[in-house]
Amino acid sequence: MTQPTPIRRAPDHKPRLLDTALSLAANGIPPLPLRAGKVPFGNCIDCTDNACGGRPNMKNPGPCRCPGVCHAWAAATTDPHTLTSSPWASAWRQAAAVAYHPGGAGVTVVDLDNAAAVEWARATLPATRTVPTTRGEHWIYQGVMRSANHVRPGVDVKSHMSYARWLGHGTGRMTALPKAVRALAVKEDTTPARAGVVSSPSTPWDRSIATGCRHTERFVRTGLERGLTLVRARTESGAGSQAFGTARFLAVQHTACPGPCALETLGEEIVAAAVSVGVPETYARRAVTNGLQAPSGRAA
């Protein structure tokens, strides 16, 4: 997503918003107007309740060719003729902000809605371009994925089939969409803990199987237990993401070890903890496996 270049001033009641939209469109970022409350404009009478069949770029492609600002994020476009058309003029006169479709721009926005969420991101996610918001920050990564709301407290992921407010260019270099963000959108079933759960490994971690580890057993066990406590505390939601974070933390601690460090044994304990609070085993194993990929890219 390149930084937009200024273009001609638009003759409109709210020219700055439309100028911003045209500038975004000129740089391949599909914009749309938002009304008061930071929400898209409602559908016209012909499109109410998707009676028209929806736009072709929505989840269920349909025949709608409505010239108005209908179908929320799907109305976003890079066509300057549409943006300046008569059917859109009323929307621009009422608009309170400009939004854009991140997926259409080839990016993913991690929407951090409060200070605690920002602190979590700084401790967990790779640095990337950031944009200040009213209450938190937008972290923008290069790449597209499924959007998901409430992936953890104060965190939404906006990319495909979603919209985000345009709040400026931000600062920092945009980096590639990491596995840690993709893992957030994987559905976690918050089912009650099952009677039969994955058991911890029969062979516990010790120096006999971690012959290339530079750390003491006490150091390793202390870090693991702290992580397991955090996973088990996520009884309502977020245990899978916490399992990823715990595995990632352990992997980082061992990047300087010549190996083997037998982290897969520790990983089994993390999987068991996640499953014990209702995370599906398949998801838990995938989250832990991704987490154990060290920053260098090698399996830890």
CSV table of C-alpha atoms in Angstrom, one decimal:
chain,number,residue,atom,x,y,z
A,1,MET,CA,0.0,0.0,0.0
A,2,THR,CA,1.9,3.1,-1.2
A,3,GLN,CA,1.4,6.5,0.2
A,4,PRO,CA,-1.3,8.4,-1.8
A,5,THR,CA,-0.2,11.3,-4.0
A,6,PRO,CA,-2.3,14.5,-4.0
A,7,ILE,CA,-4.6,15.0,-7.1
A,8,ARG,CA,-7.2,17.6,-8.2
A,9,ARG,CA,-9.5,19.2,-5.7
A,10,ALA,CA,-13.0,17.9,-5.9
A,11,PRO,CA,-16.0,20.3,-6.2
A,12,ASP,CA,-18.0,19.0,-3.3
A,13,HIS,CA,-19.6,20.2,0.0
A,14,LYS,CA,-17.0,18.2,1.8
A,15,PRO,CA,-14.1,18.4,-0.7
A,16,ARG,CA,-11.4,17.2,1.7
A,17,LEU,CA,-13.0,13.8,2.3
A,18,LEU,CA,-13.6,13.2,-1.4
A,19,ASP,CA,-10.1,14.4,-2.3
A,20,THR,CA,-8.7,11.9,0.2
A,21,ALA,CA,-10.8,9.2,-1.4
A,22,LEU,CA,-9.7,10.1,-4.9
A,23,SER,CA,-6.1,10.2,-3.8
A,24,LEU,CA,-6.4,6.7,-2.2
A,25,ALA,CA,-8.1,5.3,-5.3
A,26,ALA,CA,-5.3,6.7,-7.5
A,27,ASN,CA,-2.9,4.6,-5.5
A,28,GLY,CA,-4.9,1.4,-5.7
A,29,ILE,CA,-6.6,1.7,-2.3
A,30,PRO,CA,-10.4,1.3,-2.7
A,31,PRO,CA,-12.2,3.9,-0.5
A,32,LEU,CA,-15.8,4.5,0.6
A,33,PRO,CA,-17.6,7.2,2.7
A,34,LEU,CA,-18.7,6.6,6.3
A,35,ARG,CA,-21.6,8.3,7.9
A,36,ALA,CA,-21.8,9.5,11.5
A,37,GLY,CA,-20.9,6.7,13.9
A,38,LYS,CA,-18.1,5.4,11.7
A,39,VAL,CA,-20.4,3.0,9.8
A,40,PRO,CA,-21.2,2.6,6.1
A,41,PHE,CA,-24.3,4.1,4.5
A,42,GLY,CA,-27.3,1.8,4.4
A,43,ASN,CA,-28.6,0.1,1.2
A,44,CYS,CA,-31.0,1.9,-1.1
A,45,ILE,CA,-34.6,0.6,-1.4
A,46,ASP,CA,-33.7,-1.7,-4.3
A,47,CYS,CA,-30.8,-3.3,-2.4
A,48,THR,CA,-32.5,-3.5,1.0
A,49,ASP,CA,-32.0,-7.0,2.6
A,50,ASN,CA,-29.8,-7.8,-0.4
A,51,ALA,CA,-32.9,-8.2,-2.5
A,52,CYS,CA,-30.7,-7.3,-5.5
A,53,GLY,CA,-28.5,-10.3,-4.9
A,54,GLY,CA,-25.4,-8.4,-3.6
A,55,ARG,CA,-22.4,-7.1,-5.4
A,56,PRO,CA,-20.2,-9.5,-7.4
A,57,ASN,CA,-17.3,-9.0,-5.0
A,58,MET,CA,-19.3,-10.0,-1.9
A,59,LYS,CA,-19.3,-13.5,-0.3
A,60,ASN,CA,-22.2,-14.7,-2.5
A,61,PRO,CA,-21.7,-13.0,-5.9
A,62,GLY,CA,-24.9,-11.5,-7.3
A,63,PRO,CA,-26.1,-9.4,-10.1
A,64,CYS,CA,-26.3,-6.0,-8.3
A,65,ARG,CA,-24.9,-3.1,-10.3
A,66,CYS,CA,-26.4,-0.4,-8.1
A,67,PRO,CA,-24.6,2.9,-8.8
A,68,GLY,CA,-25.1,4.0,-5.2
A,69,VAL,CA,-23.0,3.4,-2.0
A,70,CYS,CA,-24.7,0.1,-1.2
A,71,HIS,CA,-23.4,-3.1,0.4
A,72,ALA,CA,-20.9,-1.6,2.9
A,73,TRP,CA,-17.3,-2.6,2.3
A,74,ALA,CA,-18.2,-4.0,-1.1
A,75,ALA,CA,-19.0,-0.5,-2.3
A,76,ALA,CA,-15.3,0.5,-2.0
A,77,THR,CA,-13.9,1.2,-5.4
A,78,THR,CA,-10.9,2.7,-7.1
A,79,ASP,CA,-13.0,4.0,-10.0
A,80,PRO,CA,-12.8,7.9,-9.9
A,81,HIS,CA,-16.0,8.2,-12.0
A,82,THR,CA,-18.0,6.2,-9.5
A,83,LEU,CA,-16.5,8.2,-6.6
A,84,THR,CA,-17.5,11.5,-8.2
A,85,SER,CA,-20.8,10.3,-9.6
A,86,SER,CA,-24.2,11.8,-8.8
A,87,PRO,CA,-25.4,8.8,-6.9
A,88,TRP,CA,-22.4,9.1,-4.5
A,89,ALA,CA,-22.7,12.9,-4.2
A,90,SER,CA,-25.3,12.7,-1.4
A,91,ALA,CA,-23.2,10.3,0.6
A,92,TRP,CA,-20.2,12.6,0.4
A,93,ARG,CA,-22.3,15.5,1.6
A,94,GLN,CA,-23.3,13.5,4.6
A,95,ALA,CA,-20.0,11.7,5.2
A,96,ALA,CA,-18.2,12.0,8.5
A,97,ALA,CA,-15.0,10.0,7.5
A,98,VAL,CA,-13.3,8.0,4.8
A,99,ALA,CA,-12.8,4.2,5.0
A,100,TYR,CA,-11.1,1.7,2.7
A,101,HIS,CA,-11.2,-2.0,2.0
A,102,PRO,CA,-7.9,-3.4,3.3
A,103,GLY,CA,-8.2,-6.7,1.4
A,104,GLY,CA,-8.7,-4.7,-1.8
A,105,ALA,CA,-5.5,-2.8,-1.1
A,106,GLY,CA,-3.6,-6.0,-0.4
A,107,VAL,CA,-3.1,-5.4,3.3
A,108,THR,CA,-4.4,-6.6,6.7
A,109,VAL,CA,-5.1,-4.2,9.6
A,110,VAL,CA,-4.8,-5.3,13.2
A,111,ASP,CA,-7.1,-2.9,15.0
A,112,LEU,CA,-5.9,-2.4,18.6
A,113,ASP,CA,-8.7,-0.7,20.5
A,114,ASN,CA,-7.1,0.2,23.8
A,115,ALA,CA,-3.7,0.6,25.6
A,116,ALA,CA,-3.7,-3.0,26.8
A,117,ALA,CA,-4.2,-4.3,23.3
A,118,VAL,CA,-1.3,-2.1,22.0
A,119,GLU,CA,0.9,-3.4,24.8
A,120,TRP,CA,0.1,-7.0,23.8
A,121,ALA,CA,0.9,-6.3,20.2
A,122,ARG,CA,4.2,-4.7,21.0
A,123,ALA,CA,5.2,-7.8,23.0
A,124,THR,CA,3.8,-10.3,20.6
A,125,LEU,CA,3.7,-9.2,17.0
A,126,PRO,CA,6.5,-8.2,14.5
A,127,ALA,CA,6.9,-4.4,14.1
A,128,THR,CA,5.2,-2.9,11.1
A,129,ARG,CA,3.6,0.4,9.9
A,130,THR,CA,1.4,1.8,12.7
A,131,VAL,CA,-1.4,4.4,12.6
A,132,PRO,CA,-2.7,6.1,15.7
A,133,THR,CA,-6.4,5.9,16.4
A,134,THR,CA,-8.7,7.6,18.9
A,135,ARG,CA,-8.2,4.9,21.5
A,136,GLY,CA,-5.3,2.7,20.2
A,137,GLU,CA,-3.5,1.9,17.0
A,138,HIS,CA,-3.8,0.2,13.6
A,139,TRP,CA,-1.0,-2.2,12.8
A,140,ILE,CA,-0.8,-2.7,9.0
A,141,TYR,CA,0.8,-5.7,7.4
A,142,GLN,CA,1.4,-6.5,3.7
A,143,GLY,CA,-0.9,-9.5,2.8
A,144,VAL,CA,-4.5,-10.5,2.8
A,145,MET,CA,-6.4,-12.9,5.1
A,146,ARG,CA,-9.8,-13.6,6.5
A,147,SER,CA,-11.2,-10.9,8.7
A,148,ALA,CA,-12.3,-11.6,12.3
A,149,ASN,CA,-13.6,-9.5,15.2
A,150,HIS,CA,-12.8,-9.9,18.9
A,151,VAL,CA,-10.0,-12.4,18.3
A,152,ARG,CA,-8.8,-11.3,21.7
A,153,PRO,CA,-9.7,-8.5,24.1
A,154,GLY,CA,-9.6,-5.2,22.2
A,155,VAL,CA,-8.3,-6.7,19.0
A,156,ASP,CA,-10.0,-7.1,15.6
A,157,VAL,CA,-8.4,-8.2,12.3
A,158,LYS,CA,-9.6,-6.4,9.2
A,159,SER,CA,-8.6,-7.5,5.7
A,160,HIS,CA,-10.9,-9.4,3.3
A,161,MET,CA,-14.6,-8.5,3.3
A,162,SER,CA,-14.1,-5.7,5.8
A,163,TYR,CA,-13.3,-2.0,6.1
A,164,ALA,CA,-11.1,0.3,8.2
A,165,ARG,CA,-11.1,4.0,8.7
A,166,TRP,CA,-8.5,5.9,6.8
A,167,LEU,CA,-6.5,7.8,9.5
A,168,GLY,CA,-3.4,8.7,7.6
A,169,HIS,CA,-0.2,7.2,6.3
A,170,GLY,CA,1.2,6.1,9.7
A,171,THR,CA,4.8,5.5,10.4
A,172,GLY,CA,7.3,2.7,10.1
A,173,ARG,CA,8.1,0.1,7.4
A,174,MET,CA,5.2,-2.2,6.5
A,175,THR,CA,6.2,-5.8,6.9
A,176,ALA,CA,4.8,-9.1,5.6
A,177,LEU,CA,1.7,-10.6,7.3
A,178,PRO,CA,3.1,-12.9,10.0
A,179,LYS,CA,1.8,-16.3,11.1
A,180,ALA,CA,1.0,-14.8,14.5
A,181,VAL,CA,-1.7,-12.6,13.0
A,182,ARG,CA,-3.1,-15.4,10.7
A,183,ALA,CA,-3.4,-17.6,13.8
A,184,LEU,CA,-5.6,-15.0,15.5
A,185,ALA,CA,-8.4,-15.5,12.9
A,186,VAL,CA,-8.6,-19.3,13.2
A,187,LYS,CA,-11.9,-20.1,14.9
A,188,GLU,CA,-11.6,-21.3,18.4
A,189,ASP,CA,-14.5,-23.3,19.7
A,190,THR,CA,-15.1,-22.3,23.3
A,191,THR,CA,-16.6,-25.6,24.2
A,192,PRO,CA,-16.5,-26.8,27.8
A,193,ALA,CA,-13.5,-28.8,28.8
A,194,ARG,CA,-13.9,-32.4,27.8
A,195,ALA,CA,-13.5,-35.4,30.1
A,196,GLY,CA,-10.9,-36.9,27.9
A,197,VAL,CA,-8.1,-34.5,27.0
A,198,VAL,CA,-4.7,-34.7,25.4
A,199,SER,CA,-2.3,-35.9,28.1
A,200,SER,CA,1.1,-34.4,28.7
A,201,PRO,CA,4.1,-36.3,27.2
A,202,SER,CA,5.0,-39.4,29.1
A,203,THR,CA,8.7,-38.4,28.8
A,204,PRO,CA,9.1,-35.1,30.6
A,205,TRP,CA,11.6,-32.5,29.4
A,206,ASP,CA,15.1,-32.9,30.9
A,207,ARG,CA,18.7,-32.6,29.9
A,208,SER,CA,18.8,-36.2,28.7
A,209,ILE,CA,16.6,-35.4,25.7
A,210,ALA,CA,17.6,-31.7,25.4
A,211,THR,CA,21.3,-32.4,24.9
A,212,GLY,CA,22.0,-29.1,23.0
A,213,CYS,CA,20.1,-26.7,25.3
A,214,ARG,CA,22.1,-24.0,27.0
A,215,HIS,CA,19.5,-23.4,29.7
A,216,THR,CA,19.0,-25.0,33.1
A,217,GLU,CA,16.0,-27.2,33.7
A,218,ARG,CA,14.7,-24.8,36.3
A,219,PHE,CA,14.8,-21.9,33.8
A,220,VAL,CA,12.9,-23.9,31.2
A,221,ARG,CA,10.3,-25.3,33.6
A,222,THR,CA,9.7,-21.8,35.1
A,223,GLY,CA,9.0,-20.2,31.7
A,224,LEU,CA,6.8,-23.1,30.7
A,225,GLU,CA,4.7,-23.1,33.9
A,226,ARG,CA,4.1,-19.4,33.6
A,227,GLY,CA,2.9,-19.9,30.0
A,228,LEU,CA,0.7,-22.9,30.9
A,229,THR,CA,-1.0,-20.8,33.7
A,230,LEU,CA,-1.8,-18.1,31.1
A,231,VAL,CA,-3.3,-20.7,28.7
A,232,ARG,CA,-5.4,-22.3,31.4
A,233,ALA,CA,-6.7,-18.9,32.5
A,234,ARG,CA,-8.4,-18.4,29.1
A,235,THR,CA,-11.5,-20.4,29.9
A,236,GLU,CA,-13.8,-18.2,27.8
A,237,SER,CA,-11.8,-17.5,24.7
A,238,GLY,CA,-8.2,-16.8,23.5
A,239,ALA,CA,-6.6,-20.0,24.8
A,240,GLY,CA,-5.4,-21.0,21.3
A,241,SER,CA,-3.8,-17.6,20.7
A,242,GLN,CA,-2.2,-17.8,24.2
A,243,ALA,CA,-0.9,-21.2,23.3
A,244,PHE,CA,0.7,-19.7,20.2
A,245,GLY,CA,2.2,-16.9,22.3
A,246,THR,CA,3.6,-19.3,24.9
A,247,ALA,CA,5.2,-21.5,22.3
A,248,ARG,CA,6.6,-18.5,20.5
A,249,PHE,CA,8.1,-17.2,23.8
A,250,LEU,CA,9.8,-20.5,24.4
A,251,ALA,CA,11.2,-20.6,20.9
A,252,VAL,CA,12.7,-17.2,21.2
A,253,GLN,CA,14.5,-18.2,24.4
A,254,HIS,CA,16.2,-21.0,22.6
A,255,THR,CA,17.3,-19.3,19.3
A,256,ALA,CA,20.9,-19.2,20.5
A,257,CYS,CA,21.1,-22.8,21.5
A,258,PRO,CA,22.9,-25.2,19.2
A,259,GLY,CA,20.1,-27.8,19.7
A,260,PRO,CA,18.4,-30.1,20.1
A,261,CYS,CA,16.3,-28.5,22.8
A,262,ALA,CA,13.4,-30.9,22.7
A,263,LEU,CA,10.9,-28.0,22.5
A,264,GLU,CA,8.4,-30.4,20.9
A,265,THR,CA,8.1,-32.1,24.3
A,266,LEU,CA,7.2,-28.8,25.9
A,267,GLY,CA,4.9,-28.1,23.0
A,268,GLU,CA,2.9,-31.2,24.0
A,269,GLU,CA,2.3,-29.7,27.4
A,270,ILE,CA,1.1,-26.5,25.9
A,271,VAL,CA,-1.3,-28.4,23.6
A,272,ALA,CA,-2.7,-30.4,26.6
A,273,ALA,CA,-3.3,-27.1,28.5
A,274,ALA,CA,-5.2,-25.5,25.6
A,275,VAL,CA,-7.3,-28.6,25.0
A,276,SER,CA,-8.1,-28.8,28.7
A,277,VAL,CA,-10.0,-25.4,28.5
A,278,GLY,CA,-11.9,-26.4,25.3
A,279,VAL,CA,-9.6,-25.6,22.3
A,280,PRO,CA,-10.0,-28.2,19.6
A,281,GLU,CA,-6.9,-30.3,19.5
A,282,THR,CA,-6.3,-29.7,15.8
A,283,TYR,CA,-6.3,-26.0,16.3
A,284,ALA,CA,-4.1,-26.2,19.4
A,285,ARG,CA,-1.5,-28.3,17.6
A,286,ARG,CA,-1.4,-25.9,14.7
A,287,ALA,CA,-1.1,-22.9,16.9
A,288,VAL,CA,1.8,-24.5,19.0
A,289,THR,CA,3.6,-25.7,15.8
A,290,ASN,CA,3.5,-22.2,14.3
A,291,GLY,CA,4.6,-20.7,17.6
A,292,LEU,CA,7.6,-23.0,17.9
A,293,GLN,CA,8.9,-21.7,14.6
A,294,ALA,CA,11.8,-19.5,15.8
A,295,PRO,CA,12.3,-16.0,14.5
A,296,SER,CA,15.2,-17.3,12.4
A,297,GLY,CA,12.7,-19.6,10.5
A,298,ARG,CA,14.2,-22.8,11.8
A,299,ALA,CA,12.2,-25.3,13.9
A,300,ALA,CA,13.1,-24.6,17.5
